C-alpha cells in the first residue's frame, strides 16, 4: 500500500470557495434586507470586528458553526426581533426570506440544508433514465395540480400493467397441510416474499421492516378470506407499504391512525307503509303533495327534472366511521358521524373531514380507485390528494398531500388513503408527541360532543323532556349542559387556547354545536313552561348573533324559530295582532334555507341533513300559528295548516325522527277537526299512532309508552267533541292525554287538555267525575293512592315542573262525586291560569291577559270553523 500525498491546497481552495459564497450572501443581505454589519454580527452571536474583516477579505474566515447561521436567519427574518425602522422594500425581502427558509444561507457556507430533499431509492443501472423522468415531471408546467396527479396516476398504472404476468396468481396466502391447518406463520410468509422478489428479479430488495409490515398485511388478508394474490396485486401492495414507510414512518411514532369500520344508515323513512288501505284513499294524496311541495320549496331546481317526484325518495345517509388511534401502544377508538342527502362516498368523506378537523383547512383535489385484477375479490388501489384551501396566493407551488392505499374494501381503502394523506399535514402542524396527544384528545372529545348532542336532541324530539335515563338520571337540560355545553367550554378554555391550529380546525364547528345545544335547552324550557330560563338563553343567543350573525345563517334561523315560539307563549302582539305578520316572515326562513342549500352545493356539492330539521321547525311553527290563531274569516289559512303540518312531518321523516313526524301529523289531525273533516282527522290520528308504535323501544316504560300518545289522544278527543258531539267519549280521551302530558311535563298540552275538558264537561250535567276518572285511569289507582289516587309527583317523568305539579294538585283536590258540569269552569280557569302565567312571567306584579285567555273565555280558541 502506497501513501498518496495530501492535496491540502485543494481542500483550502474549497473552503475559500465557501467563504466567498457566504460573504456574497451576507453582502446581499446588507443590500436587499437593509442589514448592517452590527445587526449581522449580533444575529450570528459573534463580535462585530471579525465580521468587518471577513466582509473586506473572505479569506479571513469567520468563527462560526452551523447554528450561528440558523440563528442569523431566524432573528433577521423575525418581525418581532427587529428594532430598527425598515423600508417597505427591505421588510418585504425579509418576509420573503422567511418563507424561503435558511437553506440558501447554509449551503453557501458548505453546511447541509435545513430542509433535507427527499432522495430516490434507485438502482444504479436505472439511475440515468429515472432521473430524466423525474426532471421532466418536476419541470412540467400544469394549469391545475389535479392534472399532474392524473398524469402520475396514469404512469403508475402503466408501470403496474407492465409487470410481467400481472394477472398470474403467484402468491397464495393460505395453504393447507396434511392436517388441513392454515399456514400463516411469519417465517412462511417472509419466505414467500423472498421467493417472489427473487423470481421477478426486483432490483431493490425490500428491507427487513418492510418485509415485516408486508407480512402483517398478508396475514390480515388471509384472515379476511383473500386466499391468493396476482403479481399486480402483490407489486402494488409491496410498493404502497415501501412508499408509506419511506415517507411516513416518522409520523407513526406519534400519530398512528387506522380506519377499522365504516357503517352507513339510511335515516329517512317513507310514510306510505304506515297507512292502511282505507286511510290511503283519504290522505295519501295530501301527503304526496306536501312531500313534493317541501322539496320544491327547498330545492327549486328539481322543477327542471323530468322526475321531480324522485327527489322525495332520495335517501338521507348517515356515515359512522371508527378510527383506531395508536396512543402509547394502546389502541383507542374514536367514532365520527355525519349525515347528508348525498352519496355514500361524499357522506363518509365529509364525516372524516369534520372528525379529523381538516374540513376547513384542506380541499380534495383528486380521488380515484381502481381494481388490481379482474375478479370480484381483487384488491383495490385508492388514491387521495389534498391541498390547503387558502392556496390562492400561489396555486402552482402549494403543498399537495397525497397517499395511496391498497385494501380489499373500497370504502376502507378510500378512507385510509385520505387519513394517510392528511396525516402528513397533521405532522407539520403537530410535530411532537405532546401536540399529537392533544390532537387525539380533541378528536375524541369532539366526537363525544357530537354523539351527545345527537342523543340530547333525539330525546327532546321524542317527548322525553325530563328525567331521561342516561344512566345518571339527568334531565334533558342537565344532560345537554354537562355533556355538550360544559365540554365545549372546557375545550375552548384549555387545549384550543394552547394550539391555534386546533382552533382553526374545530372552533367554528364547536361554536355551532354550543349554540344549537343552548337552543335545545331553551326549547326544552319552553315545553316545561319555564319562560325565565328560556328567555335568558335566548337573550344570550341574540347577543352572540348580533356580533356574528352573517357568519351563522342556520343559527339565525334556528334562533328565530325559538324566539317566535317564546312570543307565542307570552302572547306577544307580533303573533296575535290582526296583521299576522308571521305569515310573511316565516316563509322567508324557508327561502333562506333554500339559498343555503344552493350555496352549500356550489361550495362542496352537498348540504347537511340539519337543513331538514330546520325546515321541519319552520313549517311546523307556521302551521301551529295558523292552527291556533285562525278564526272564521281565515279558513283558507287553517286549511293550509294541514299541508304545512304534513310538510313538517315529511322533513322530520327525512332525518328518521319518528316521534317528531308523529307530532306534526297529530296536529294535522287537529286542524282537520277544526275544519269539520272527521274522516281525514281520523286517518291522520291513526297514521300518527302507527308511527309512534313503531318508534317504541323495549326500554320504554309502560307509563312513557302511554304518555307519548298524548297528542294522538287529544286529536281523537277533539274529533269526538267538535264533530260527533260525543262528550263523554271525548272526555275519556282528554283525560288520558292530560295524564300523558303531565307525565312528560308537556305544559302547553296540559293547558289544551284542561280547556278541552272544560268544553266537554259543560255538556255533562249528570255525569260524575269518579266514573270518568275510573274509565281513563283505571280502578287500581284508587286502591294504590287512597288520598292522592290520581297522580303522584314522584311517579312522573320529571324532577321539577311547576305547571305539571299544580295540575296534579288541582286534579287531586277535586271532589270526585261532583258532576262534570259543576267543575267545568274550574278546568277553564286552570287552563287560563297557565297562559296568564306565561304572559306575566317577567313580573308577578303585572296582570297582562294572554290573547288565548280571552279566546277561551268566548270559546273561540280551537273552535270548529265549518
GROMACS .gro file of C-alpha atoms in nm, residues 33 73 76-79 88-101:
model
   20
   33UNK     CA    1  -3.262   4.343   0.355
   73UNK     CA    2  -3.169   3.365   0.952
   76UNK     CA    3  -3.308   3.857   1.083
   77UNK     CA    4  -3.645   3.749   0.944
   78UNK     CA    5  -3.844   3.759   1.268
   79UNK     CA    6  -4.060   4.077   1.266
   88UNK     CA    7  -4.114   4.860   0.290
   89UNK     CA    8  -3.886   4.700   0.029
   90UNK     CA    9  -3.644   4.572   0.294
   91UNK     CA   10  -3.927   4.439   0.509
   92UNK     CA   11  -4.079   4.266   0.207
   93UNK     CA   12  -3.745   4.099   0.129
   94UNK     CA   13  -3.712   3.979   0.490
   95UNK     CA   14  -4.061   3.830   0.477
   96UNK     CA   15  -3.973   3.660   0.151
   97UNK     CA   16  -3.654   3.515   0.303
   98UNK     CA   17  -3.861   3.390   0.597
   99UNK     CA   18  -4.081   3.194   0.357
  100UNK     CA   19  -3.785   3.063   0.157
  101UNK     CA   20  -3.607   2.928   0.463
   0.00000   0.00000   0.00000
